[in-house]
Amino acid sequence: MRRLIGWLVLALVLAGCGDEVAPRAGSTPSLGLRAIEPSTGVQTAELQTPGVTQPAPYPTTPLPERPELPASAYQQISVARLQTPNAALQLPPDGYAQVIFACSYEEWSFQYEYNLTTNYNPPGRHLRGDKIGDFLGAISASEVGRALGSPADPTSDDWMARSYTEDSWPDRQLVTAYQVKRVNLTRAKILAARNAYAKGCSVKYTSPLLDAVHVSIYASWNWSI
């Protein structure tokens, strides 16, 4: 009799091993079961955080087709001579010139895409601080800064020329003032900087609009470009 009862108890235990009972709503799941939060269907809206990159949407406007520029075009430049520095941008320290580049950058230029995919230049705010201004696209900032600085001397305080930028995004008006040492105020350096700045203002992968970049220079000494 005892043997029969033992067999019946064993059969009942084995029959229950294959069934796993889910916890009721609001109850605490037992060990071995993972709690699953009920979905409410409500998602938190994403805030546009400065510095969080987003993929640029495909251009909806036709990209321009421009012929290749002759090599001589990159060696021509017109410069406006300023009688006083532009205090609204940045006053140059003693021994430095103020070199200003300005352009209306095109849709799908490097600067346009930079502003479109980041939120570094929100209207009416300087995330870098009012003494530094807005952000210039990485390619233009590095190439122009090196062209007007002293990159051969990495210990120099101007190995990349210091700058102040105003970007009127989304109106696409861009102006940058650079502090350039007297020894670096040469035609070759100004040309290289203008060409790089034009690349950042022009539609990517097309001939740059060199003449669209307005160049102004103030220096307290006699100079020529």
mmCIF file of C-alpha atoms in Angstrom:
data_model
loop_
_atom_site.group_PDB
_atom_site.id
_atom_site.type_symbol
_atom_site.label_atom_id
_atom_site.label_comp_id
_atom_site.label_asym_id
_atom_site.label_seq_id
_atom_site.Cartn_x
_atom_site.Cartn_y
_atom_site.Cartn_z
ATOM 1 C CA MET A 1 0.000 0.000 0.000
ATOM 2 C CA ARG A 2 2.771 2.383 0.913
ATOM 3 C CA ARG A 3 4.526 1.548 -2.365
ATOM 4 C CA LEU A 4 1.359 2.420 -4.336
ATOM 5 C CA ILE A 5 0.976 5.779 -2.588
ATOM 6 C CA GLY A 6 4.625 6.596 -3.324
ATOM 7 C CA TRP A 7 4.164 5.876 -7.008
ATOM 8 C CA LEU A 8 1.068 8.118 -7.133
ATOM 9 C CA VAL A 9 2.917 11.063 -5.503
ATOM 10 C CA LEU A 10 5.852 10.666 -7.908
ATOM 11 C CA ALA A 11 3.512 10.661 -10.901
ATOM 12 C CA LEU A 12 1.845 13.889 -9.758
ATOM 13 C CA VAL A 13 5.208 15.643 -9.294
ATOM 14 C CA LEU A 14 6.451 14.633 -12.741
ATOM 15 C CA ALA A 15 3.197 15.742 -14.359
ATOM 16 C CA GLY A 16 3.601 19.249 -12.926
ATOM 17 C CA CYS A 17 7.193 19.779 -14.064
ATOM 18 C CA GLY A 18 6.317 20.658 -17.663
ATOM 19 C CA ASP A 19 3.988 23.545 -16.844
ATOM 20 C CA GLU A 20 5.302 27.063 -16.008
ATOM 21 C CA VAL A 21 2.699 29.376 -14.585
ATOM 22 C CA ALA A 22 3.049 33.040 -15.612
ATOM 23 C CA PRO A 23 2.753 35.581 -12.806
ATOM 24 C CA ARG A 24 -0.437 37.534 -12.565
ATOM 25 C CA ALA A 25 -0.490 41.207 -13.421
ATOM 26 C CA GLY A 26 0.929 43.227 -10.574
ATOM 27 C CA SER A 27 2.501 40.232 -8.870
ATOM 28 C CA THR A 28 6.200 39.673 -8.331
ATOM 29 C CA PRO A 29 7.643 37.090 -10.731
ATOM 30 C CA SER A 30 9.301 34.086 -9.154
ATOM 31 C CA LEU A 31 12.952 33.269 -9.653
ATOM 32 C CA GLY A 32 13.721 32.217 -13.205
ATOM 33 C CA LEU A 33 11.003 34.445 -14.725
ATOM 34 C CA ARG A 34 11.888 37.836 -16.250
ATOM 35 C CA ALA A 35 9.666 40.755 -15.420
ATOM 36 C CA ILE A 36 8.224 42.424 -18.527
ATOM 37 C CA GLU A 37 7.011 45.978 -18.182
ATOM 38 C CA PRO A 38 3.614 46.503 -19.800
ATOM 39 C CA SER A 39 3.781 48.757 -22.846
ATOM 40 C CA THR A 40 1.730 51.922 -22.558
ATOM 41 C CA GLY A 41 2.253 52.970 -26.171
ATOM 42 C CA VAL A 42 3.643 56.362 -25.050
ATOM 43 C CA GLN A 43 7.231 57.222 -26.060
ATOM 44 C CA THR A 44 9.320 60.091 -24.730
ATOM 45 C CA ALA A 45 9.993 62.669 -27.440
ATOM 46 C CA GLU A 46 13.662 63.045 -28.317
ATOM 47 C CA LEU A 47 15.140 66.453 -27.624
ATOM 48 C CA GLN A 48 17.500 67.977 -30.158
ATOM 49 C CA THR A 49 20.681 67.830 -28.150
ATOM 50 C CA PRO A 50 23.682 69.876 -29.268
ATOM 51 C CA GLY A 51 26.398 67.641 -30.598
ATOM 52 C CA VAL A 52 24.167 64.627 -31.282
ATOM 53 C CA THR A 53 24.735 63.898 -34.942
ATOM 54 C CA GLN A 54 21.936 62.876 -37.259
ATOM 55 C CA PRO A 55 22.222 61.540 -40.817
ATOM 56 C CA ALA A 56 21.631 64.263 -43.370
ATOM 57 C CA PRO A 57 18.537 63.715 -45.494
ATOM 58 C CA TYR A 58 19.066 63.309 -49.199
ATOM 59 C CA PRO A 59 19.035 66.656 -51.055
ATOM 60 C CA THR A 60 15.639 67.522 -52.493
ATOM 61 C CA THR A 61 16.993 70.302 -54.689
ATOM 62 C CA PRO A 62 19.059 69.574 -57.823
ATOM 63 C CA LEU A 63 22.774 69.836 -57.165
ATOM 64 C CA PRO A 64 24.518 72.341 -59.441
ATOM 65 C CA GLU A 65 26.828 71.232 -62.200
ATOM 66 C CA ARG A 66 29.781 73.581 -62.517
ATOM 67 C CA PRO A 67 32.798 73.239 -64.775
ATOM 68 C CA GLU A 68 36.211 72.692 -63.265
ATOM 69 C CA LEU A 69 38.042 75.904 -62.457
ATOM 70 C CA PRO A 70 41.367 76.595 -64.128
ATOM 71 C CA ALA A 71 44.414 76.496 -61.860
ATOM 72 C CA SER A 72 44.835 80.249 -62.314
ATOM 73 C CA ALA A 73 41.508 80.908 -60.559
ATOM 74 C CA TYR A 74 42.921 79.657 -57.283
ATOM 75 C CA GLN A 75 45.704 82.249 -57.534
ATOM 76 C CA GLN A 76 43.440 85.286 -57.978
ATOM 77 C CA ILE A 77 41.948 87.214 -55.102
ATOM 78 C CA SER A 78 40.344 90.564 -54.296
ATOM 79 C CA VAL A 79 40.848 92.007 -50.824
ATOM 80 C CA ALA A 80 39.104 94.916 -49.112
ATOM 81 C CA ARG A 81 41.423 97.020 -46.964
ATOM 82 C CA LEU A 82 39.876 97.994 -43.611
ATOM 83 C CA GLN A 83 40.877 101.239 -41.908
ATOM 84 C CA THR A 84 39.804 99.954 -38.497
ATOM 85 C CA PRO A 85 39.227 96.417 -37.226
ATOM 86 C CA ASN A 86 35.711 95.071 -36.977
ATOM 87 C CA ALA A 87 35.043 95.174 -33.238
ATOM 88 C CA ALA A 88 31.761 93.266 -33.627
ATOM 89 C CA LEU A 89 33.707 90.146 -34.570
ATOM 90 C CA GLN A 90 37.001 90.112 -32.710
ATOM 91 C CA LEU A 91 39.696 92.688 -32.090
ATOM 92 C CA PRO A 92 43.177 91.437 -32.972
ATOM 93 C CA PRO A 93 45.892 91.730 -30.316
ATOM 94 C CA ASP A 94 49.047 93.750 -30.917
ATOM 95 C CA GLY A 95 51.177 92.306 -33.692
ATOM 96 C CA TYR A 96 48.238 90.556 -35.339
ATOM 97 C CA ALA A 97 46.098 91.377 -38.350
ATOM 98 C CA GLN A 98 42.355 90.804 -38.589
ATOM 99 C CA VAL A 99 41.491 88.699 -41.636
ATOM 100 C CA ILE A 100 37.762 88.330 -42.326
ATOM 101 C CA PHE A 101 36.100 85.826 -44.659
ATOM 102 C CA ALA A 102 32.366 86.036 -45.382
ATOM 103 C CA CYS A 103 30.058 84.040 -47.645
ATOM 104 C CA SER A 104 26.491 82.927 -48.211
ATOM 105 C CA TYR A 105 26.952 79.189 -48.104
ATOM 106 C CA GLU A 106 25.028 76.928 -50.433
ATOM 107 C CA GLU A 107 22.647 74.132 -49.635
ATOM 108 C CA TRP A 108 24.555 70.869 -49.232
ATOM 109 C CA SER A 109 27.835 72.626 -48.614
ATOM 110 C CA PHE A 110 30.022 71.365 -45.769
ATOM 111 C CA GLN A 111 28.800 74.163 -43.488
ATOM 112 C CA TYR A 112 25.169 73.476 -44.399
ATOM 113 C CA GLU A 113 25.488 69.766 -43.672
ATOM 114 C CA TYR A 114 27.383 70.497 -40.455
ATOM 115 C CA ASN A 115 24.492 72.626 -39.191
ATOM 116 C CA LEU A 116 21.895 70.185 -40.465
ATOM 117 C CA THR A 117 23.335 67.142 -38.742
ATOM 118 C CA THR A 118 24.323 68.790 -35.452
ATOM 119 C CA ASN A 119 22.763 71.449 -33.289
ATOM 120 C CA TYR A 120 25.963 73.326 -32.527
ATOM 121 C CA ASN A 121 24.791 76.674 -33.974
ATOM 122 C CA PRO A 122 21.246 77.234 -32.705
ATOM 123 C CA PRO A 123 19.843 80.657 -33.644
ATOM 124 C CA GLY A 124 20.603 83.378 -31.136
ATOM 125 C CA ARG A 125 22.997 81.315 -29.004
ATOM 126 C CA HIS A 126 26.753 80.788 -28.860
ATOM 127 C CA LEU A 127 27.384 77.345 -27.395
ATOM 128 C CA ARG A 128 31.129 78.079 -27.434
ATOM 129 C CA GLY A 129 30.605 81.353 -25.570
ATOM 130 C CA ASP A 130 30.150 84.904 -26.787
ATOM 131 C CA LYS A 131 33.909 85.503 -26.937
ATOM 132 C CA ILE A 132 34.407 82.690 -29.473
ATOM 133 C CA GLY A 133 31.124 82.709 -31.379
ATOM 134 C CA ASP A 134 29.644 79.943 -33.484
ATOM 135 C CA PHE A 135 31.168 76.740 -34.760
ATOM 136 C CA LEU A 136 32.776 76.539 -38.178
ATOM 137 C CA GLY A 137 32.504 73.214 -39.977
ATOM 138 C CA ALA A 138 35.366 70.892 -39.070
ATOM 139 C CA ILE A 139 36.945 70.810 -42.529
ATOM 140 C CA SER A 140 36.966 74.577 -42.983
ATOM 141 C CA ALA A 141 38.057 75.193 -39.408
ATOM 142 C CA SER A 142 41.078 72.926 -39.614
ATOM 143 C CA GLU A 143 42.242 73.851 -43.126
ATOM 144 C CA VAL A 144 41.787 77.607 -42.782
ATOM 145 C CA GLY A 145 43.180 77.675 -39.262
ATOM 146 C CA ARG A 146 46.341 75.889 -40.336
ATOM 147 C CA ALA A 147 46.709 78.020 -43.467
ATOM 148 C CA LEU A 148 46.718 81.237 -41.425
ATOM 149 C CA GLY A 149 48.618 79.875 -38.441
ATOM 150 C CA SER A 150 52.066 78.473 -37.774
ATOM 151 C CA PRO A 151 51.548 74.701 -38.203
ATOM 152 C CA ALA A 152 55.287 74.089 -38.555
ATOM 153 C CA ASP A 153 55.672 75.011 -34.866
ATOM 154 C CA PRO A 154 53.236 72.912 -32.792
ATOM 155 C CA THR A 155 54.328 74.722 -29.629
ATOM 156 C CA SER A 156 53.365 78.122 -31.030
ATOM 157 C CA ASP A 157 50.326 79.832 -29.540
ATOM 158 C CA ASP A 158 49.012 80.320 -33.077
ATOM 159 C CA TRP A 159 49.815 76.944 -34.632
ATOM 160 C CA MET A 160 46.173 77.293 -35.747
ATOM 161 C CA ALA A 161 44.999 80.866 -36.140
ATOM 162 C CA ARG A 162 42.434 81.844 -33.553
ATOM 163 C CA SER A 163 39.056 82.808 -34.920
ATOM 164 C CA TYR A 164 35.583 84.124 -34.178
ATOM 165 C CA THR A 165 32.591 82.962 -36.276
ATOM 166 C CA GLU A 166 29.032 84.166 -36.740
ATOM 167 C CA ASP A 167 26.647 81.777 -38.494
ATOM 168 C CA SER A 168 23.083 82.966 -39.075
ATOM 169 C CA TRP A 169 21.749 79.431 -39.517
ATOM 170 C CA PRO A 170 19.267 78.689 -40.977
ATOM 171 C CA ASP A 171 19.732 81.845 -43.126
ATOM 172 C CA ARG A 172 23.159 80.536 -44.288
ATOM 173 C CA GLN A 173 25.162 83.751 -43.795
ATOM 174 C CA LEU A 174 28.661 83.016 -42.511
ATOM 175 C CA VAL A 175 31.500 85.296 -41.400
ATOM 176 C CA THR A 176 34.757 84.424 -39.627
ATOM 177 C CA ALA A 177 37.455 86.745 -38.309
ATOM 178 C CA TYR A 178 40.988 85.351 -37.837
ATOM 179 C CA GLN A 179 43.889 86.660 -35.789
ATOM 180 C CA VAL A 180 46.917 86.409 -38.066
ATOM 181 C CA LYS A 181 50.504 87.101 -37.046
ATOM 182 C CA ARG A 182 52.409 89.620 -39.126
ATOM 183 C CA VAL A 183 54.781 86.946 -40.413
ATOM 184 C CA ASN A 184 51.819 84.889 -41.659
ATOM 185 C CA LEU A 185 50.072 87.704 -43.517
ATOM 186 C CA THR A 186 51.287 86.639 -46.959
ATOM 187 C CA ARG A 187 49.589 86.228 -50.299
ATOM 188 C CA ALA A 188 50.206 82.484 -50.350
ATOM 189 C CA LYS A 189 48.611 81.965 -46.946
ATOM 190 C CA ILE A 190 45.621 84.216 -47.662
ATOM 191 C CA LEU A 191 44.999 82.406 -50.955
ATOM 192 C CA ALA A 192 45.194 78.986 -49.317
ATOM 193 C CA ALA A 193 42.822 80.100 -46.559
ATOM 194 C CA ARG A 194 40.342 81.689 -48.986
ATOM 195 C CA ASN A 195 40.295 78.565 -51.156
ATOM 196 C CA ALA A 196 39.635 76.341 -48.137
ATOM 197 C CA TYR A 197 36.923 78.666 -46.808
ATOM 198 C CA ALA A 198 35.245 78.665 -50.237
ATOM 199 C CA LYS A 199 35.220 74.874 -50.213
ATOM 200 C CA GLY A 200 33.258 74.910 -46.972
ATOM 201 C CA CYS A 201 30.742 77.401 -48.416
ATOM 202 C CA SER A 202 30.169 75.548 -51.703
ATOM 203 C CA VAL A 203 28.173 72.459 -52.577
ATOM 204 C CA LYS A 204 30.264 69.418 -51.806
ATOM 205 C CA TYR A 205 32.108 67.680 -54.626
ATOM 206 C CA THR A 206 31.731 70.627 -57.015
ATOM 207 C CA SER A 207 34.024 73.463 -58.036
ATOM 208 C CA PRO A 208 34.148 75.981 -55.174
ATOM 209 C CA LEU A 209 32.653 79.439 -55.524
ATOM 210 C CA LEU A 210 35.884 81.340 -54.946
ATOM 211 C CA ASP A 211 34.469 84.759 -55.822
ATOM 212 C CA ALA A 212 31.589 84.237 -53.383
ATOM 213 C CA VAL A 213 33.986 84.606 -50.451
ATOM 214 C CA HIS A 214 34.521 88.250 -49.498
ATOM 215 C CA VAL A 215 37.938 88.924 -47.961
ATOM 216 C CA SER A 216 38.684 91.913 -45.715
ATOM 217 C CA ILE A 217 41.923 92.649 -43.898
ATOM 218 C CA TYR A 218 42.961 95.087 -41.214
ATOM 219 C CA ALA A 219 46.559 95.468 -40.034
ATOM 220 C CA SER A 220 48.232 98.319 -38.184
ATOM 221 C CA TRP A 221 51.329 98.091 -40.440
ATOM 222 C CA ASN A 222 51.861 98.579 -44.172
ATOM 223 C CA TRP A 223 50.950 95.386 -45.985
ATOM 224 C CA SER A 224 50.127 94.099 -49.442
ATOM 225 C CA ILE A 225 48.658 90.880 -50.780
#
